[in-house]
Tab-separated table of C-alpha atoms in Angstrom:
chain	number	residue	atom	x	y	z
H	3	UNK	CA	94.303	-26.521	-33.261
H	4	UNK	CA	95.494	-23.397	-35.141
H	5	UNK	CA	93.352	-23.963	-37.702
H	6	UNK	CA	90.158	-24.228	-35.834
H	7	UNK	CA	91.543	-20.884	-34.071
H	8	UNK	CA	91.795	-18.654	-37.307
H	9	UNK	CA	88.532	-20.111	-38.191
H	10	UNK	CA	86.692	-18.616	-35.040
H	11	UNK	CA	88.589	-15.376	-35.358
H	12	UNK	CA	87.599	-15.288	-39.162
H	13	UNK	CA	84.105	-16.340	-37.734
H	14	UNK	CA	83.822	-13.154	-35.171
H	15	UNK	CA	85.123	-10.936	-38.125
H	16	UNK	CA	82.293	-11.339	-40.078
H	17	UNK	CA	79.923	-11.607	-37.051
H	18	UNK	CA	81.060	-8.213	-36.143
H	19	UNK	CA	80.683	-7.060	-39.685
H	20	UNK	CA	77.251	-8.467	-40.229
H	21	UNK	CA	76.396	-6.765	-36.465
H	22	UNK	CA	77.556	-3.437	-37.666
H	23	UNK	CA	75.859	-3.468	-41.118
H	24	UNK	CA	72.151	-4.151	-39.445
H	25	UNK	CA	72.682	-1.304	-36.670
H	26	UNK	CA	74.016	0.942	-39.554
H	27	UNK	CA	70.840	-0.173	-41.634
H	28	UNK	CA	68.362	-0.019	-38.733
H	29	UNK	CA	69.638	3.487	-37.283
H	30	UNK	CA	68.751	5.002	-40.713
H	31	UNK	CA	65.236	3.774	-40.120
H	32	UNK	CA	64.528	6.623	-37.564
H	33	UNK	CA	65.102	10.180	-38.021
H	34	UNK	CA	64.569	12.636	-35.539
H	35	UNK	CA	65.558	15.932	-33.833
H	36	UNK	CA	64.435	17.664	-30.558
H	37	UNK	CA	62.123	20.541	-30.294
H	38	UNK	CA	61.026	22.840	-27.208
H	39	UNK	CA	57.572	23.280	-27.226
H	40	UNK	CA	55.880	26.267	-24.831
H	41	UNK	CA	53.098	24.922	-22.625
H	42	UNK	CA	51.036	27.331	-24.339
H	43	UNK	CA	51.646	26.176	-27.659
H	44	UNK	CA	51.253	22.551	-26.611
H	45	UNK	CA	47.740	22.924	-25.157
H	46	UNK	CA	46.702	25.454	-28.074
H	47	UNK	CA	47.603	23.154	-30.748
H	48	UNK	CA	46.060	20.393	-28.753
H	49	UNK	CA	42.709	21.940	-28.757
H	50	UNK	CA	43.251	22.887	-32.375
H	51	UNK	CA	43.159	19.358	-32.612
H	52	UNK	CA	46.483	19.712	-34.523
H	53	UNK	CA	48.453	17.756	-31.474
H	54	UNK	CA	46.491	14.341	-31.446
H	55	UNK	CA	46.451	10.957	-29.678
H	56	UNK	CA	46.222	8.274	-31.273
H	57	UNK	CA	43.636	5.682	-30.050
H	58	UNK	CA	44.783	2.729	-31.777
H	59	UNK	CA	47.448	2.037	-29.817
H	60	UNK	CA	47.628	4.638	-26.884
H	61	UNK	CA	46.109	4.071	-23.464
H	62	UNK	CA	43.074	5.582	-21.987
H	63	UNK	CA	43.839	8.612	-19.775
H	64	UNK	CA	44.182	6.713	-16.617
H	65	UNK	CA	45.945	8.958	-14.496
H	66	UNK	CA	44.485	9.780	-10.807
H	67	UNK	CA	44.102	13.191	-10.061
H	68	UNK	CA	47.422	12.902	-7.113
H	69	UNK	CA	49.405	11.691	-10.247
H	70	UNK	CA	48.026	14.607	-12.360
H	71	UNK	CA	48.874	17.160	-9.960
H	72	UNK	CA	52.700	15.617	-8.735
H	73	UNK	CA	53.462	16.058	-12.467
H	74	UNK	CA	51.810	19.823	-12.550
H	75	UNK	CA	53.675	20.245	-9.097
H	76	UNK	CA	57.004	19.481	-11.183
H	77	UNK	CA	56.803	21.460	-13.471
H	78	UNK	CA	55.332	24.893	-10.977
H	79	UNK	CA	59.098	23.716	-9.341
H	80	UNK	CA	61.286	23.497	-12.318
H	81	UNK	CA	61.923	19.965	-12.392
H	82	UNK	CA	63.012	18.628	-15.729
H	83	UNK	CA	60.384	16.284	-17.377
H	84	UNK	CA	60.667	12.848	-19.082
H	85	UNK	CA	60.909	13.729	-22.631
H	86	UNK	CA	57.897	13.112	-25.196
H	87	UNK	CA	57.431	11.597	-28.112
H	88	UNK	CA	55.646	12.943	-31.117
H	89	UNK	CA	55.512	12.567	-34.997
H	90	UNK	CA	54.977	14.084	-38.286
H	91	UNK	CA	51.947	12.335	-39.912
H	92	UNK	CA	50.472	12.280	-43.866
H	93	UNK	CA	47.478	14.429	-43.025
H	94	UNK	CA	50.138	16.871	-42.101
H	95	UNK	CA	48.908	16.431	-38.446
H	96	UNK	CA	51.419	15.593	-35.567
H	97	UNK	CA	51.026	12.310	-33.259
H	98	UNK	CA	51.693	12.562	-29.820
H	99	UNK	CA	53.513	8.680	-29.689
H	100	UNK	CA	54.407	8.803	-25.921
H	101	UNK	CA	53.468	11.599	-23.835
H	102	UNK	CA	49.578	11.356	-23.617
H	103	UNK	CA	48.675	11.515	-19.962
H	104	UNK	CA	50.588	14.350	-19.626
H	105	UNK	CA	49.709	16.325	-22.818
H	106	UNK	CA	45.914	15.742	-21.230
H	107	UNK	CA	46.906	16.911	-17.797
H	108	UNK	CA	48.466	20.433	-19.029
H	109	UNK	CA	45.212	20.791	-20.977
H	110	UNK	CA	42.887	20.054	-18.144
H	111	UNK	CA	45.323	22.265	-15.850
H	112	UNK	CA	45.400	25.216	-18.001
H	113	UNK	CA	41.423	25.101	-18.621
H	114	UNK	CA	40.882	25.133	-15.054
H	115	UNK	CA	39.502	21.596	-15.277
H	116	UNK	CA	42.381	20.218	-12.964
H	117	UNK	CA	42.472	21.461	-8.743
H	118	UNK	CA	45.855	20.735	-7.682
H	119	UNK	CA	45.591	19.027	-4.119
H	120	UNK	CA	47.568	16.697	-1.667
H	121	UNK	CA	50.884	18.188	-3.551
H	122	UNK	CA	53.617	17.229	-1.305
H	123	UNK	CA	56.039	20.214	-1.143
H	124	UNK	CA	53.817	22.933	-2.718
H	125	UNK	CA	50.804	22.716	0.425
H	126	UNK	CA	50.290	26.609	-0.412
H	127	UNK	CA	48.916	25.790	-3.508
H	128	UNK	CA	46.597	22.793	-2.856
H	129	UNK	CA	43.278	23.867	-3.608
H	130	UNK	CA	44.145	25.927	-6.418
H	131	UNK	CA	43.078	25.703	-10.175
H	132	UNK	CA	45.316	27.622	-12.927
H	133	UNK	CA	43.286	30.519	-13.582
H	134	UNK	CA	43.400	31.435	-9.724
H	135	UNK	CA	47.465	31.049	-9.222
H	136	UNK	CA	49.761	34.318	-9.140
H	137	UNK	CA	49.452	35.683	-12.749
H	138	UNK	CA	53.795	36.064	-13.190
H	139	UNK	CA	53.344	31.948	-11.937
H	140	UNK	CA	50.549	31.774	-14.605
H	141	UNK	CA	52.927	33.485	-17.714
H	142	UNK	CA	55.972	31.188	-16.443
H	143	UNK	CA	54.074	27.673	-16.171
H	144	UNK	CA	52.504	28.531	-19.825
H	145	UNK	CA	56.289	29.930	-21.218
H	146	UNK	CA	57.650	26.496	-19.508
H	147	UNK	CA	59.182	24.998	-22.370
H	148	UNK	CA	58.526	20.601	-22.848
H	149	UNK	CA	61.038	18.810	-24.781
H	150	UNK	CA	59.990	16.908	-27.767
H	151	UNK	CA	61.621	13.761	-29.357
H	152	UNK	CA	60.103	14.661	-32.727
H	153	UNK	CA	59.890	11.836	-35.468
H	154	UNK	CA	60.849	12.956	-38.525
H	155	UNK	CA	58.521	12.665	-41.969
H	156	UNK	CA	58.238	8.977	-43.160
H	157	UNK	CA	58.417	7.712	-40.024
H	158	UNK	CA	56.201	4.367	-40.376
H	159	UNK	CA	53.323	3.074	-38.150
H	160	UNK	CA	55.331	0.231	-37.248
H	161	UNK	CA	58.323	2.108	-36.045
H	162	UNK	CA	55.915	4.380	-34.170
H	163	UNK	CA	54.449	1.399	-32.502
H	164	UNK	CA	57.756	0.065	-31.689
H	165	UNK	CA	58.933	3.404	-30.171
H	166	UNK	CA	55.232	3.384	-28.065
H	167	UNK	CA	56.532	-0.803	-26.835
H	168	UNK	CA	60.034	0.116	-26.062
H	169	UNK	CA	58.567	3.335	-23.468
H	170	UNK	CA	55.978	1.518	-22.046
H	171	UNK	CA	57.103	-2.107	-21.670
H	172	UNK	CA	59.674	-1.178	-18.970
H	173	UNK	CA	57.926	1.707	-17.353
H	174	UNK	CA	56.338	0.784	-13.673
H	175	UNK	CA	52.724	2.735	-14.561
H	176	UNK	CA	52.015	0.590	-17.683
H	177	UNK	CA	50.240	-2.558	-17.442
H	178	UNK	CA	51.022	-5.428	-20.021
H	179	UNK	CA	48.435	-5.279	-21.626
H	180	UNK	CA	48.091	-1.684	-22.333
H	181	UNK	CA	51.717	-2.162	-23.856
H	182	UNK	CA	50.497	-5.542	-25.814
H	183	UNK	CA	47.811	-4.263	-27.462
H	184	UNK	CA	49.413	-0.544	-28.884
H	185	UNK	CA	52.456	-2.675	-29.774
H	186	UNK	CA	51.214	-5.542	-31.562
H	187	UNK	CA	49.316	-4.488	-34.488
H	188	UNK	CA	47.245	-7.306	-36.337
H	189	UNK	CA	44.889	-9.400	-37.059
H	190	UNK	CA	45.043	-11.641	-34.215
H	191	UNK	CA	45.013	-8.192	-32.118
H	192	UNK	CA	42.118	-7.145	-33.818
H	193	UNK	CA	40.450	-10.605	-32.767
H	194	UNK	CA	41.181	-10.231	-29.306
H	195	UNK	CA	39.364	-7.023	-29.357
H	196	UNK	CA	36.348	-8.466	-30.659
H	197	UNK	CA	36.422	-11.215	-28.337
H	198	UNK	CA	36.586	-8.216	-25.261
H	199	UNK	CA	33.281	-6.132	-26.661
H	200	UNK	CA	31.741	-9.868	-26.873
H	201	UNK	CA	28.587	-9.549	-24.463
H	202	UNK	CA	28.359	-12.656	-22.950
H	203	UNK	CA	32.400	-12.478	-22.111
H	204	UNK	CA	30.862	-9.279	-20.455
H	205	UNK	CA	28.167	-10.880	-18.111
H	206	UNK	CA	30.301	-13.700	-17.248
H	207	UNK	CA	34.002	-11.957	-16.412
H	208	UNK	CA	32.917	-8.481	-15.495
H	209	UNK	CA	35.611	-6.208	-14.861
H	210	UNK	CA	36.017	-3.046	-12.323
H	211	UNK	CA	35.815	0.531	-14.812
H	212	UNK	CA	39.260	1.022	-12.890
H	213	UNK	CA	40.713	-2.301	-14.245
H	214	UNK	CA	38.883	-2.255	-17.655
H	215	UNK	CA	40.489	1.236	-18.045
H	216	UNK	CA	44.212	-0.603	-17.816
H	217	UNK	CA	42.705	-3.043	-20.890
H	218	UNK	CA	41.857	-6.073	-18.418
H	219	UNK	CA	39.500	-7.732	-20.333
H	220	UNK	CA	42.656	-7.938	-23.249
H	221	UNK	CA	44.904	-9.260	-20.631
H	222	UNK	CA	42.024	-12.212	-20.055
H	223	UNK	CA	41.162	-13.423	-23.052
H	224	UNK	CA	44.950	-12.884	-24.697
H	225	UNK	CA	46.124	-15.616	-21.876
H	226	UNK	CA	43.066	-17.324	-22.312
H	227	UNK	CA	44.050	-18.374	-25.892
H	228	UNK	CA	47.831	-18.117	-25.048
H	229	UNK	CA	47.087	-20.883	-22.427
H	230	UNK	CA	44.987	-22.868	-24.305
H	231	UNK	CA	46.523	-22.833	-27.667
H	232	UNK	CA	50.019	-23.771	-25.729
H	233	UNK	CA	48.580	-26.729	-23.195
H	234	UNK	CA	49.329	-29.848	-25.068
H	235	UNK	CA	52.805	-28.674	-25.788
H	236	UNK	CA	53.740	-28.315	-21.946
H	237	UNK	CA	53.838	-24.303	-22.252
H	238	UNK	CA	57.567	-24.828	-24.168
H	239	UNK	CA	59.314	-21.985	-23.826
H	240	UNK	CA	57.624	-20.400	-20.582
H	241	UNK	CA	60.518	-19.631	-18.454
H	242	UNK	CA	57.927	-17.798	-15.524
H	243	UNK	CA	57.945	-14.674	-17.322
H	244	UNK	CA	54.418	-13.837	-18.299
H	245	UNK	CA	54.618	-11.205	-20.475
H	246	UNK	CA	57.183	-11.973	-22.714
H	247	UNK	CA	55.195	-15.081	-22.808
H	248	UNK	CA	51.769	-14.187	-23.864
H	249	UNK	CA	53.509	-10.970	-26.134
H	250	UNK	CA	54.990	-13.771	-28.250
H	251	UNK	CA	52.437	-15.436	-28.356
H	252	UNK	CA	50.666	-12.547	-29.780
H	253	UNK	CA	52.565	-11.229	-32.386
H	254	UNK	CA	53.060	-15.097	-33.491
H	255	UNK	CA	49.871	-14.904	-34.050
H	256	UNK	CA	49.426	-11.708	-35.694
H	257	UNK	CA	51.983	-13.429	-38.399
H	258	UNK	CA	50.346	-16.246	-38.752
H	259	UNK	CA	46.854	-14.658	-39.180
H	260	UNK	CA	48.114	-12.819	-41.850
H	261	UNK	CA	48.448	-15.864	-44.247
H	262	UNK	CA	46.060	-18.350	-42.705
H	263	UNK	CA	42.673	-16.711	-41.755
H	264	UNK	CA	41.331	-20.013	-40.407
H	265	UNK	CA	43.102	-18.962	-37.327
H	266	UNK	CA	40.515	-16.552	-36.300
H	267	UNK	CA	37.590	-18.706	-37.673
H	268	UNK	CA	39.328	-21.903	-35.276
H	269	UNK	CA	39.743	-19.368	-32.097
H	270	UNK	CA	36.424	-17.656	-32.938
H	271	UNK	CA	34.774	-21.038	-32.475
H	272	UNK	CA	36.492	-22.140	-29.253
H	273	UNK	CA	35.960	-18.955	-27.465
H	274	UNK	CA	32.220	-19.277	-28.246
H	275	UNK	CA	32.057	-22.379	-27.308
H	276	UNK	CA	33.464	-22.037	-24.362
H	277	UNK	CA	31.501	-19.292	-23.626
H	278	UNK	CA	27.820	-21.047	-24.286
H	279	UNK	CA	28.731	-23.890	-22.055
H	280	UNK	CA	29.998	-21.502	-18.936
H	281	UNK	CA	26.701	-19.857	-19.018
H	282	UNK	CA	25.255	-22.989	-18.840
H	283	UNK	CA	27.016	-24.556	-16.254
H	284	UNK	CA	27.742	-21.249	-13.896
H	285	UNK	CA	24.947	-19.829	-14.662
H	286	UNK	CA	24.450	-15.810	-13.827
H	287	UNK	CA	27.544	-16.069	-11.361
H	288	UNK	CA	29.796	-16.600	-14.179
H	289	UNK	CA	32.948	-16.263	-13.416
H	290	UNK	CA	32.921	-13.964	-10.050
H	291	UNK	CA	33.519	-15.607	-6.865
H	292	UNK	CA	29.962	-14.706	-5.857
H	293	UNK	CA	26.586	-13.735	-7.465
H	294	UNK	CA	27.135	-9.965	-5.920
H	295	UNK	CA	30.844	-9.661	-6.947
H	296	UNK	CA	31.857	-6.870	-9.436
H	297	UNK	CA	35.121	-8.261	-11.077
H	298	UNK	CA	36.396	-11.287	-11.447
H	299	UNK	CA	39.864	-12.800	-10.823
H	300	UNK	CA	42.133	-14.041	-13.283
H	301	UNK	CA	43.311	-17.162	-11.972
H	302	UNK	CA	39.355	-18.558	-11.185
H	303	UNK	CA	38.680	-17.606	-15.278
H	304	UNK	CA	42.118	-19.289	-16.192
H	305	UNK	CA	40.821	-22.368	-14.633
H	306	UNK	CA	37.539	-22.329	-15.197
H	307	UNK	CA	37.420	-20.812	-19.313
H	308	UNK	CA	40.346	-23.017	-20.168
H	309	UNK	CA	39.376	-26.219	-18.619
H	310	UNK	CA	35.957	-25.555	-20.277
H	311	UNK	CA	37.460	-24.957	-23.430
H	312	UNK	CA	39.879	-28.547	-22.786
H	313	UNK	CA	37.315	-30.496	-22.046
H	314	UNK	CA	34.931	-29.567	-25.034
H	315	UNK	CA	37.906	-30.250	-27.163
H	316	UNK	CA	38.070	-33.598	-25.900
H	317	UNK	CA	34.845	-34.416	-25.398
H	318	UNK	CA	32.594	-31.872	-28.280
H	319	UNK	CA	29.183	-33.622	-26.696
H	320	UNK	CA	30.527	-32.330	-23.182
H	321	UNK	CA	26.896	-32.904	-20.911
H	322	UNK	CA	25.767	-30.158	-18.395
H	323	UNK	CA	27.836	-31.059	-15.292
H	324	UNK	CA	26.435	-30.229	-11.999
H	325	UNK	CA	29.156	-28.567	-10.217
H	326	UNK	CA	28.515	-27.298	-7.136
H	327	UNK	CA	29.997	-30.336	-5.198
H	328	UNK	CA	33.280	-28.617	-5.590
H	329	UNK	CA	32.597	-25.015	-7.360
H	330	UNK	CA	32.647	-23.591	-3.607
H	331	UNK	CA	34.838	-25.983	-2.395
H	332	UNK	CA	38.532	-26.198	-0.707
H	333	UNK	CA	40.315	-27.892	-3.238
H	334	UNK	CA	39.095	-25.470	-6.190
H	335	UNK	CA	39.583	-22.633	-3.796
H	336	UNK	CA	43.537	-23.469	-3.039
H	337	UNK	CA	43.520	-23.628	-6.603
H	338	UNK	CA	42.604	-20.045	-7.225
H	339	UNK	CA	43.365	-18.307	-4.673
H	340	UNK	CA	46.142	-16.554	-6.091
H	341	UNK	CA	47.315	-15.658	-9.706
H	342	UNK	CA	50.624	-17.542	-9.204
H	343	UNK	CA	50.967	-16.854	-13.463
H	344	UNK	CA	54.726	-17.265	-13.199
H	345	UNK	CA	54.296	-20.982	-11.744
H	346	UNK	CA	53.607	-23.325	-14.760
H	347	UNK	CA	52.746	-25.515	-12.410
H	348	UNK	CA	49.852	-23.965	-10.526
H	349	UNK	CA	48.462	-22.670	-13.694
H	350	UNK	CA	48.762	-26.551	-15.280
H	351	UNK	CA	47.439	-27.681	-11.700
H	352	UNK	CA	44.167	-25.483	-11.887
H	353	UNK	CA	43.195	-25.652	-15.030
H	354	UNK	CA	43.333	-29.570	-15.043
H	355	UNK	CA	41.170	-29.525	-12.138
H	356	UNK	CA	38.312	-28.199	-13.970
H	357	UNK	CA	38.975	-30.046	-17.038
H	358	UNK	CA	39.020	-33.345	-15.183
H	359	UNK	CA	36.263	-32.243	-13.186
H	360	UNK	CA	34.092	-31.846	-16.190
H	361	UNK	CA	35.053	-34.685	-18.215
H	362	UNK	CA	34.446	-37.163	-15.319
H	363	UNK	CA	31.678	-35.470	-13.885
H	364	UNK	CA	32.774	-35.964	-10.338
């Protein structure tokens, strides 16, 4: 018994050693300081096109104008703001990592491009565009100083990108896959972007501009593969959280990809596939509830694109089905009526409907 006690305490020793080492190593990975930045200088620099955002993996400006204008509001009140993240770069150019929407909304603002309206606590000011505000608010708002995490020289892409995940994957404005695809840089990434500009993905899963501006067409087709590629081994690992799920499977993915390009040519294949016989069989509905419908819901593609994609796989010689006997129907529609992607079950449920559907042509 004593023995097997000094060997766990010798065992948490070097744990706790080994522990301290990689946060000792890992800390020295990022260097950084804080810097105050005037409004002024922000939005000059900006425009100088000095101050940049990076497209590759930052969001499109999706802010509504009552978001634009509660953050302007804040900062006409004094408020503090959430800190910003930006970093040095080779071209000698700084990033602005985190802080986009809001670097855009001083800019807008302080061009006069931005009329502040339905502010909550400010109501004398609704109406109002920068240029026509008191001129001693004018000098204060543009002397307003912003606090900047700034990322020292050397910092690398990837620890940028991890910085960008760590913000965004737990704030509530952020949608999973806006996080996904700035985080995950790859080559499976890069395929799933390919796959979203596909035009016949286009016609058949349209998307709202609203929802296509949060990166919904990534969302589909990364859980279309994520759900497909995972179906014969029961989803292991799916514990009813949905993004961790489909991030893993990502950046798996981007790993694997970088050693085995057959990958992409396999996934390539199945999503066109998959994509020639849904025309065929849903013809210019697609995948929208109805003919007139402008977006279309993610559990109805789920079942339908995957159980396509299943029962080609089993069945490569798949005939035309005629499917309207149960396309409109009850069952299907209990099926999809709601997302339900934390359920394994419903998700396993729907998507074997169609597949069984197809493959027996009932």
């Amino acid at each position: 018994m004593e023995d097997n006690v000094e060997k766990r305490i010798c065992k948490d020793e070097n744990m706790t050693m080994n522990s301290a080492k990689q946060i000792s190593e890992k800390k020295q990975d990022i260097k950084f300081d804080t810097r105050d930045y005037p409004i002024n200088y922000l939005v000059q620099q900006y425009e100088r096109q000095e101050f940049y955002i990076p497209l590759e993996y930052q969001r499109n400006f999706v802010w509504g104008n009552n978001d634009r204008c509660f953050f302007i509001e804040s900062i006409l009140m004094g408020l503090p703001i959430p800190l910003m993240f930006f970093a040095d770069t080779d071209d000698g150019r700084i990033e602005i990592v985190d802080g986009a929407q809001r670097t855009l909304t001083l800019v807008q603002f302080c061009q006069n491009d931005l009329e502040l309206q339905n502010l909550e606590i400010l109501t004398e000011s609704n109406g109002f565009v920068f240029e026509e505000l008191d001129p001693a608010i004018q000098r204060k708002f543009l002397n307003t100083n912003i606090r900047v995490v700034f990322l020292e020289e050397g910092t690398t892409e990837k620890v940028r990108q991890e910085i960008f995940k760590r913000i965004n994957t737990r704030g509530l404005h952020v949608k999973p896959a806006e996080a996904r695809r700035g985080a995950f840089e790859g080559k499976f990434k890069d395929f799933l972007e390919e796959c979203v500009k596909e035009p016949k993905f286009n016609d058949l899963a349209p998307r709202t501009k609203i929802t296509e501006d949060r990166y919904e067409g990534f969302e589909m087709v990364s859980r279309f593969f994520a759900y497909l590629d995972n179906y014969e081994n029961n989803y292991e690992g799916y514990t009813g959280n949905v993004t961790k799920y489909i991030d893993n499977y990502v950046e798996k993915q981007n790993q694997l990809s970088e050693t085995n390009e057959e990958i992409i040519t396999l996934s390539r294949a199945k999503f066109k596939n998959m994509l020639n016989y849904a025309e065929k069989v849903l013809g210019k509905r697609g995948f929208r509830k109805t003919l007139t419908s402008k977006s279309t819901p993610r559990a109805r593609f789920e079942a339908l694109s995957i159980g396509i994609a299943l029962a080609l796989k089993e069945n490569p010689n798949l005939p035309v089905r005629d499917i309207s006997s149960w396309i409109d129907g009850d069952e299907f529609a209990k099926c999809t009526r709601s997302d339900a992607a934390n359920n394994k079950s419903k998700l396993v449920g729907r998507v074997d409907f169609v597949k069984n559907k197809l493959l027996l042509g009932a």
